PDB file of C-alpha atoms in Angstrom:
ATOM      1  CA  ALA I  90      15.142   5.814   5.545  1.00  0.00           C
ATOM      2  CA  GLN I  91      13.856   3.983   2.519  1.00  0.00           C
ATOM      3  CA  LYS I  92      12.599   5.653  -0.624  1.00  0.00           C
ATOM      4  CA  ILE I  93      10.819   4.615  -3.810  1.00  0.00           C
ATOM      5  CA  THR I  94      10.965   6.708  -6.986  1.00  0.00           C
ATOM      6  CA  GLN I  95       8.510   6.265  -9.834  1.00  0.00           C
ATOM      7  CA  THR I  96       9.392   8.788 -12.530  1.00  0.00           C
ATOM      8  CA  GLN I  97       6.476   8.160 -14.901  1.00  0.00           C
ATOM      9  CA  PRO I  98       3.347   9.970 -13.675  1.00  0.00           C
ATOM     10  CA  GLY I  99       1.347   8.687 -16.656  1.00  0.00           C
ATOM     11  CA  MET I 100       1.711   6.332 -19.599  1.00  0.00           C
ATOM     12  CA  PHE I 101      -0.412   5.566 -22.652  1.00  0.00           C
ATOM     13  CA  VAL I 102       0.090   2.171 -24.287  1.00  0.00           C
ATOM     14  CA  GLN I 103      -1.607   0.472 -27.218  1.00  0.00           C
ATOM     15  CA  GLU I 104      -3.568  -2.644 -26.358  1.00  0.00           C
ATOM     16  CA  LYS I 105      -1.593  -5.908 -26.743  1.00  0.00           C
ATOM     17  CA  GLU I 106       1.751  -4.154 -26.467  1.00  0.00           C
ATOM     18  CA  ALA I 107       4.150  -4.837 -23.599  1.00  0.00           C
ATOM     19  CA  VAL I 108       4.682  -2.074 -21.062  1.00  0.00           C
ATOM     20  CA  THR I 109       7.440  -1.389 -18.538  1.00  0.00           C
ATOM     21  CA  LEU I 110       6.757   0.666 -15.433  1.00  0.00           C
ATOM     22  CA  ASP I 111       9.882   2.059 -13.801  1.00  0.00           C
ATOM     23  CA  CYS I 112      10.756   1.829 -10.126  1.00  0.00           C
ATOM     24  CA  THR I 113      14.015   2.701  -8.408  1.00  0.00           C
ATOM     25  CA  TYR I 114      14.601   2.396  -4.698  1.00  0.00           C
ATOM     26  CA  ASP I 115      16.986   3.598  -2.067  1.00  0.00           C
ATOM     27  CA  THR I 116      17.807   1.600   1.033  1.00  0.00           C
ATOM     28  CA  SER I 117      20.823   0.893   3.186  1.00  0.00           C
ATOM     29  CA  ASP I 118      19.484  -2.512   4.214  1.00  0.00           C
ATOM     30  CA  GLN I 119      20.831  -5.759   2.790  1.00  0.00           C
ATOM     31  CA  SER I 120      17.552  -7.608   3.211  1.00  0.00           C
ATOM     32  CA  TYR I 121      14.396  -6.064   1.822  1.00  0.00           C
ATOM     33  CA  GLY I 122      11.312  -6.878  -0.219  1.00  0.00           C
ATOM     34  CA  LEU I 123       9.813  -5.104  -3.205  1.00  0.00           C
ATOM     35  CA  PHE I 124       6.113  -5.147  -4.073  1.00  0.00           C
ATOM     36  CA  TRP I 125       3.952  -3.938  -6.921  1.00  0.00           C
ATOM     37  CA  TYR I 126       0.285  -3.080  -6.430  1.00  0.00           C
ATOM     38  CA  LYS I 127      -2.445  -2.171  -8.908  1.00  0.00           C
ATOM     39  CA  GLN I 128      -5.211   0.288  -8.029  1.00  0.00           C
ATOM     40  CA  PRO I 129      -8.159   0.433 -10.466  1.00  0.00           C
ATOM     41  CA  SER I 130     -10.448   3.440 -10.491  1.00  0.00           C
ATOM     42  CA  SER I 131     -12.670   1.674  -7.950  1.00  0.00           C
ATOM     43  CA  GLY I 132      -9.951   2.244  -5.341  1.00  0.00           C
ATOM     44  CA  GLU I 133      -8.932  -1.160  -4.014  1.00  0.00           C
ATOM     45  CA  MET I 134      -5.229  -2.028  -3.905  1.00  0.00           C
ATOM     46  CA  ILE I 135      -4.454  -5.344  -5.590  1.00  0.00           C
ATOM     47  CA  PHE I 136      -1.171  -7.109  -4.885  1.00  0.00           C
ATOM     48  CA  LEU I 137       0.576  -8.130  -8.129  1.00  0.00           C
ATOM     49  CA  ILE I 138       4.094  -9.390  -7.529  1.00  0.00           C
ATOM     50  CA  TYR I 139       6.929  -9.604  -5.005  1.00  0.00           C
ATOM     51  CA  GLN I 140      10.723  -9.697  -5.282  1.00  0.00           C
ATOM     52  CA  GLY I 141      13.028 -10.465  -2.378  1.00  0.00           C
ATOM     53  CA  SER I 142      16.461  -8.886  -2.282  1.00  0.00           C
ATOM     54  CA  TYR I 143      18.135 -12.294  -2.118  1.00  0.00           C
ATOM     55  CA  ASP I 144      16.040 -13.869  -4.858  1.00  0.00           C
ATOM     56  CA  GLU I 145      18.342 -14.815  -7.698  1.00  0.00           C
ATOM     57  CA  GLN I 146      15.665 -15.008 -10.341  1.00  0.00           C
ATOM     58  CA  ASN I 147      13.244 -12.335 -11.460  1.00  0.00           C
ATOM     59  CA  ALA I 148       9.740 -12.853 -10.126  1.00  0.00           C
ATOM     60  CA  THR I 149       6.924 -13.719 -12.529  1.00  0.00           C
ATOM     61  CA  GLU I 150       3.160 -13.966 -12.020  1.00  0.00           C
ATOM     62  CA  GLY I 151       1.202 -14.653 -15.179  1.00  0.00           C
ATOM     63  CA  ARG I 152       1.512 -11.614 -17.465  1.00  0.00           C
ATOM     64  CA  TYR I 153       3.493  -9.726 -14.811  1.00  0.00           C
ATOM     65  CA  SER I 154       7.229  -9.972 -14.391  1.00  0.00           C
ATOM     66  CA  LEU I 155       9.688  -7.968 -12.395  1.00  0.00           C
ATOM     67  CA  ASN I 156      12.966  -6.840 -13.964  1.00  0.00           C
ATOM     68  CA  PHE I 157      15.136  -6.753 -10.842  1.00  0.00           C
ATOM     69  CA  GLN I 158      18.556  -5.131 -11.182  1.00  0.00           C
ATOM     70  CA  LYS I 159      20.002  -5.061  -7.702  1.00  0.00           C
ATOM     71  CA  ALA I 160      23.191  -3.152  -8.481  1.00  0.00           C
ATOM     72  CA  ARG I 161      21.160  -0.393 -10.087  1.00  0.00           C
ATOM     73  CA  LYS I 162      18.501  -0.536  -7.326  1.00  0.00           C
ATOM     74  CA  SER I 163      15.843  -0.963  -9.957  1.00  0.00           C
ATOM     75  CA  ALA I 164      12.658  -3.094  -9.858  1.00  0.00           C
ATOM     76  CA  ASN I 165      10.671  -2.417 -13.005  1.00  0.00           C
ATOM     77  CA  LEU I 166       7.295  -4.059 -13.611  1.00  0.00           C
ATOM     78  CA  VAL I 167       6.747  -5.550 -17.052  1.00  0.00           C
ATOM     79  CA  ILE I 168       3.235  -6.313 -18.256  1.00  0.00           C
ATOM     80  CA  SER I 169       3.115  -8.454 -21.364  1.00  0.00           C
ATOM     81  CA  ALA I 170       0.304  -8.286 -23.923  1.00  0.00           C
ATOM     82  CA  SER I 171      -1.516  -5.409 -22.225  1.00  0.00           C
ATOM     83  CA  GLN I 172      -5.305  -5.461 -21.910  1.00  0.00           C
ATOM     84  CA  LEU I 173      -7.882  -2.724 -21.417  1.00  0.00           C
ATOM     85  CA  GLY I 174      -8.390  -3.971 -17.870  1.00  0.00           C
ATOM     86  CA  ASP I 175      -4.770  -3.110 -17.086  1.00  0.00           C
ATOM     87  CA  SER I 176      -5.680   0.592 -17.050  1.00  0.00           C
ATOM     88  CA  ALA I 177      -5.055   1.628 -13.444  1.00  0.00           C
ATOM     89  CA  MET I 178      -2.611   3.263 -11.048  1.00  0.00           C
ATOM     90  CA  TYR I 179       0.441   1.145 -10.277  1.00  0.00           C
ATOM     91  CA  PHE I 180       2.474   1.514  -7.104  1.00  0.00           C
ATOM     92  CA  CYS I 181       5.904   0.179  -6.261  1.00  0.00           C
ATOM     93  CA  ALA I 182       6.713  -0.337  -2.573  1.00  0.00           C
ATOM     94  CA  ILE I 183       9.612  -1.474  -0.406  1.00  0.00           C
ATOM     95  CA  ARG I 184       9.254  -3.305   2.895  1.00  0.00           C
ATOM     96  CA  SER I 185      11.046  -2.305   6.035  1.00  0.00           C
ATOM     97  CA  PRO I 186      13.283  -5.069   7.408  1.00  0.00           C
ATOM     98  CA  ASP I 187      12.492  -4.399  11.058  1.00  0.00           C
ATOM     99  CA  GLY I 188       9.838  -7.090  11.353  1.00  0.00           C
ATOM    100  CA  ASN I 189       6.836  -4.773  11.440  1.00  0.00           C
ATOM    101  CA  GLU I 190       6.149  -5.195   7.736  1.00  0.00           C
ATOM    102  CA  LYS I 191       5.864  -1.478   7.023  1.00  0.00           C
ATOM    103  CA  LEU I 192       5.750  -0.485   3.363  1.00  0.00           C
ATOM    104  CA  THR I 193       7.100   2.692   1.791  1.00  0.00           C
ATOM    105  CA  PHE I 194       5.284   3.516  -1.460  1.00  0.00           C
ATOM    106  CA  GLY I 195       6.206   5.485  -4.540  1.00  0.00           C
ATOM    107  CA  THR I 196       3.967   8.153  -6.023  1.00  0.00           C
ATOM    108  CA  GLY I 197       2.561   5.792  -8.628  1.00  0.00           C
ATOM    109  CA  THR I 198       2.169   5.596 -12.401  1.00  0.00           C
ATOM    110  CA  ARG I 199      -1.204   5.959 -14.105  1.00  0.00           C
ATOM    111  CA  LEU I 200      -1.338   3.494 -16.989  1.00  0.00           C
ATOM    112  CA  THR I 201      -3.933   3.918 -19.723  1.00  0.00           C
ATOM    113  CA  ILE I 202      -4.378   1.194 -22.329  1.00  0.00           C
ATOM    114  CA  ILE I 203      -5.635   2.472 -25.674  1.00  0.00           C
ATOM    115  CA  PRO I 204      -7.821   0.167 -27.792  1.00  0.00           C
TER     116      PRO I 204
ATOM    117  CA  ASP Q 121      -9.259 -15.016   0.775  1.00  0.00           C
ATOM    118  CA  VAL Q 122      -8.302 -12.265   3.164  1.00  0.00           C
ATOM    119  CA  LYS Q 123     -11.031  -9.722   3.680  1.00  0.00           C
ATOM    120  CA  VAL Q 124     -10.321  -6.228   4.951  1.00  0.00           C
ATOM    121  CA  THR Q 125     -13.487  -4.222   5.396  1.00  0.00           C
ATOM    122  CA  GLN Q 126     -13.665  -0.471   5.849  1.00  0.00           C
ATOM    123  CA  SER Q 127     -16.896   0.825   7.301  1.00  0.00           C
ATOM    124  CA  SER Q 128     -17.607   3.511   4.692  1.00  0.00           C
ATOM    125  CA  ARG Q 129     -16.680   4.064   1.048  1.00  0.00           C
ATOM    126  CA  TYR Q 130     -17.616   7.742   1.176  1.00  0.00           C
ATOM    127  CA  LEU Q 131     -17.880  10.047   4.167  1.00  0.00           C
ATOM    128  CA  VAL Q 132     -18.599  13.766   4.465  1.00  0.00           C
ATOM    129  CA  LYS Q 133     -17.915  15.577   7.740  1.00  0.00           C
ATOM    130  CA  ARG Q 134     -17.541  19.153   8.937  1.00  0.00           C
ATOM    131  CA  THR Q 135     -14.461  20.876  10.297  1.00  0.00           C
ATOM    132  CA  GLY Q 136     -14.017  20.387  14.005  1.00  0.00           C
ATOM    133  CA  GLU Q 137     -15.953  17.129  14.123  1.00  0.00           C
ATOM    134  CA  LYS Q 138     -14.462  13.994  15.655  1.00  0.00           C
ATOM    135  CA  VAL Q 139     -14.339  11.377  12.912  1.00  0.00           C
ATOM    136  CA  PHE Q 140     -13.984   7.613  13.267  1.00  0.00           C
ATOM    137  CA  LEU Q 141     -12.860   5.356  10.424  1.00  0.00           C
ATOM    138  CA  GLU Q 142     -13.261   1.671  11.160  1.00  0.00           C
ATOM    139  CA  CYS Q 143     -11.402  -1.274   9.687  1.00  0.00           C
ATOM    140  CA  VAL Q 144     -11.960  -4.989  10.297  1.00  0.00           C
ATOM    141  CA  GLN Q 145      -9.929  -7.931   8.997  1.00  0.00           C
ATOM    142  CA  ASP Q 146     -10.953 -11.574   9.131  1.00  0.00           C
ATOM    143  CA  MET Q 147      -7.621 -13.400   8.864  1.00  0.00           C
ATOM    144  CA  ASP Q 148      -6.236 -13.074  12.387  1.00  0.00           C
ATOM    145  CA  HIS Q 149      -3.382 -10.853  11.179  1.00  0.00           C
ATOM    146  CA  GLU Q 150      -1.115  -9.293  13.772  1.00  0.00           C
ATOM    147  CA  ASN Q 151      -0.277  -6.171  11.778  1.00  0.00           C
ATOM    148  CA  MET Q 152      -2.714  -3.459  10.773  1.00  0.00           C
ATOM    149  CA  PHE Q 153      -2.018  -0.151   9.033  1.00  0.00           C
ATOM    150  CA  TRP Q 154      -3.678   3.133   8.138  1.00  0.00           C
ATOM    151  CA  TYR Q 155      -2.535   5.085   5.070  1.00  0.00           C
ATOM    152  CA  ARG Q 156      -3.753   8.194   3.385  1.00  0.00           C
ATOM    153  CA  GLN Q 157      -3.501   8.605  -0.363  1.00  0.00           C
ATOM    154  CA  ASP Q 158      -3.243  11.958  -2.118  1.00  0.00           C
ATOM    155  CA  PRO Q 159      -2.631  12.650  -5.816  1.00  0.00           C
ATOM    156  CA  GLY Q 160       1.055  12.932  -6.587  1.00  0.00           C
ATOM    157  CA  LEU Q 161       2.061  11.786  -3.104  1.00  0.00           C
ATOM    158  CA  GLY Q 162       1.286   8.082  -3.217  1.00  0.00           C
ATOM    159  CA  LEU Q 163       0.366   6.297   0.007  1.00  0.00           C
ATOM    160  CA  ARG Q 164       1.715   7.629   3.269  1.00  0.00           C
ATOM    161  CA  LEU Q 165       1.636   5.700   6.525  1.00  0.00           C
ATOM    162  CA  ILE Q 166      -0.288   7.360   9.362  1.00  0.00           C
ATOM    163  CA  TYR Q 167      -0.174   4.722  12.112  1.00  0.00           C
ATOM    164  CA  PHE Q 168       0.306   1.013  12.417  1.00  0.00           C
ATOM    165  CA  SER Q 169      -0.257  -1.628  15.053  1.00  0.00           C
ATOM    166  CA  TYR Q 170       1.469  -4.969  15.492  1.00  0.00           C
ATOM    167  CA  ASP Q 171      -0.651  -6.229  18.377  1.00  0.00           C
ATOM    168  CA  VAL Q 172      -3.740  -5.445  20.409  1.00  0.00           C
ATOM    169  CA  LYS Q 173      -3.369  -2.159  22.280  1.00  0.00           C
ATOM    170  CA  MET Q 174      -0.015  -1.546  20.576  1.00  0.00           C
ATOM    171  CA  LYS Q 175       0.477   1.301  18.143  1.00  0.00           C
ATOM    172  CA  GLU Q 176       3.306   3.131  16.484  1.00  0.00           C
ATOM    173  CA  LYS Q 177       3.433   6.381  14.583  1.00  0.00           C
ATOM    174  CA  GLY Q 178       4.001   6.312  10.893  1.00  0.00           C
ATOM    175  CA  ASP Q 179       5.247   9.129   8.715  1.00  0.00           C
ATOM    176  CA  ILE Q 180       2.322  11.560   9.125  1.00  0.00           C
ATOM    177  CA  PRO Q 181       0.604  10.970  12.509  1.00  0.00           C
ATOM    178  CA  GLU Q 182      -0.202  14.606  13.309  1.00  0.00           C
ATOM    179  CA  GLY Q 183      -3.907  15.203  13.755  1.00  0.00           C
ATOM    180  CA  TYR Q 184      -4.716  11.489  14.006  1.00  0.00           C
ATOM    181  CA  SER Q 185      -4.952   8.831  16.673  1.00  0.00           C
ATOM    182  CA  VAL Q 186      -5.759   5.121  16.547  1.00  0.00           C
ATOM    183  CA  SER Q 187      -7.327   2.429  18.653  1.00  0.00           C
ATOM    184  CA  ARG Q 188      -6.897  -1.316  18.604  1.00  0.00           C
ATOM    185  CA  GLU Q 189      -8.926  -2.958  21.357  1.00  0.00           C
ATOM    186  CA  LYS Q 190      -9.434  -6.220  19.476  1.00  0.00           C
ATOM    187  CA  LYS Q 191      -7.094  -8.011  17.111  1.00  0.00           C
ATOM    188  CA  GLU Q 192      -9.424  -7.803  14.144  1.00  0.00           C
ATOM    189  CA  ARG Q 193     -10.353  -4.128  14.440  1.00  0.00           C
ATOM    190  CA  PHE Q 194      -8.236  -1.014  13.922  1.00  0.00           C
ATOM    191  CA  SER Q 195      -9.814   2.426  14.143  1.00  0.00           C
ATOM    192  CA  LEU Q 196      -8.469   5.723  12.865  1.00  0.00           C
ATOM    193  CA  ILE Q 197      -9.637   8.829  14.701  1.00  0.00           C
ATOM    194  CA  LEU Q 198      -9.514  12.406  13.513  1.00  0.00           C
ATOM    195  CA  GLU Q 199      -9.766  14.285  16.798  1.00  0.00           C
ATOM    196  CA  SER Q 200     -10.855  17.590  15.237  1.00  0.00           C
ATOM    197  CA  ALA Q 201     -11.263  17.270  11.492  1.00  0.00           C
ATOM    198  CA  SER Q 202      -9.744  19.905   9.249  1.00  0.00           C
ATOM    199  CA  THR Q 203     -10.089  20.516   5.518  1.00  0.00           C
ATOM    200  CA  ASN Q 204      -6.501  19.394   4.886  1.00  0.00           C
ATOM    201  CA  GLN Q 205      -7.525  15.933   6.047  1.00  0.00           C
ATOM    202  CA  THR Q 206      -9.766  15.510   3.018  1.00  0.00           C
ATOM    203  CA  SER Q 207      -8.266  12.445   1.406  1.00  0.00           C
ATOM    204  CA  MET Q 208      -8.568   8.762   0.545  1.00  0.00           C
ATOM    205  CA  TYR Q 209      -7.882   6.562   3.571  1.00  0.00           C
ATOM    206  CA  LEU Q 210      -6.771   2.969   3.152  1.00  0.00           C
ATOM    207  CA  CYS Q 211      -6.556   0.279   5.809  1.00  0.00           C
ATOM    208  CA  ALA Q 212      -4.341  -2.793   5.423  1.00  0.00           C
ATOM    209  CA  SER Q 213      -3.389  -5.893   7.362  1.00  0.00           C
ATOM    210  CA  SER Q 214      -0.594  -8.449   7.172  1.00  0.00           C
ATOM    211  CA  GLN Q 215       0.779 -11.482   8.916  1.00  0.00           C
ATOM    212  CA  ILE Q 216       4.148 -11.424  10.647  1.00  0.00           C
ATOM    213  CA  TYR Q 217       6.552 -13.747   8.882  1.00  0.00           C
ATOM    214  CA  TRP Q 218       9.922 -13.858  10.525  1.00  0.00           C
ATOM    215  CA  ASP Q 219      11.451 -15.809   7.664  1.00  0.00           C
ATOM    216  CA  ARG Q 220      10.846 -12.842   5.344  1.00  0.00           C
ATOM    217  CA  THR Q 221       8.531 -14.592   2.917  1.00  0.00           C
ATOM    218  CA  ASN Q 222       6.515 -12.735   0.351  1.00  0.00           C
ATOM    219  CA  GLN Q 223       3.415 -12.002   2.353  1.00  0.00           C
ATOM    220  CA  PRO Q 224       1.830  -8.805   1.070  1.00  0.00           C
ATOM    221  CA  GLN Q 225      -0.318  -6.322   2.886  1.00  0.00           C
ATOM    222  CA  HIS Q 226      -4.008  -6.794   2.129  1.00  0.00           C
ATOM    223  CA  PHE Q 227      -6.004  -3.625   1.645  1.00  0.00           C
ATOM    224  CA  GLY Q 228      -9.579  -2.558   2.130  1.00  0.00           C
ATOM    225  CA  ASP Q 229     -11.496  -0.687  -0.555  1.00  0.00           C
ATOM    226  CA  GLY Q 230     -10.709   2.704   0.945  1.00  0.00           C
ATOM    227  CA  THR Q 231     -12.759   5.538   2.403  1.00  0.00           C
ATOM    228  CA  ARG Q 232     -13.009   8.812   0.515  1.00  0.00           C
ATOM    229  CA  LEU Q 233     -13.333  11.388   3.280  1.00  0.00           C
ATOM    230  CA  SER Q 234     -14.367  14.957   2.591  1.00  0.00           C
ATOM    231  CA  ILE Q 235     -14.107  17.587   5.315  1.00  0.00           C
ATOM    232  CA  LEU Q 236     -16.231  20.654   4.600  1.00  0.00           C
TER     233      LEU Q 236
END
């Protein structure tokens, strides 16, 4: 069974600062994918970034980057120059390798950006 | 852009009622999923389907059933609603990519269901 652990239930960060959201995972599979989603208060889940287990470089998408440390089973999301619109719930997820594309989610981190 | 549409944003039902939550996607995706989201528990998979008329149980299928008669539509059914099924329900869809590329699941806006 796969598992995602997000140990930060909530975080408060000053606007324009960088923020790191922690994610550790547990899997016995060699091939897997890691995803980060953002959920604003309106409820929709927005895909942010993906990291494959065989990707040699850390994924980046605009202000989002993923600090992938495979040996430590860690996939932290880094948001640079935070903005008020970054206030939301953030979920880390791992994809099952069995071809059915199932995701296992963590419990999430509520990020609040302070002006 | 992929569009996943859930029939209701908010729904209030009574215990014992049969409840239908509908989800439609417009990108011809093979896979469709139903999750429920509760504070402190994240998203938990109820059921998923990888083809028409095919379904598989997720982590918490008890009290739920699903129907997929057409590729674009995936329905979640609460056979006899109970108060512990009050929750946020999220539908998602994805393409099958056998080469393991970075295709995410695309989510609808969610349905906040209250069972009184």
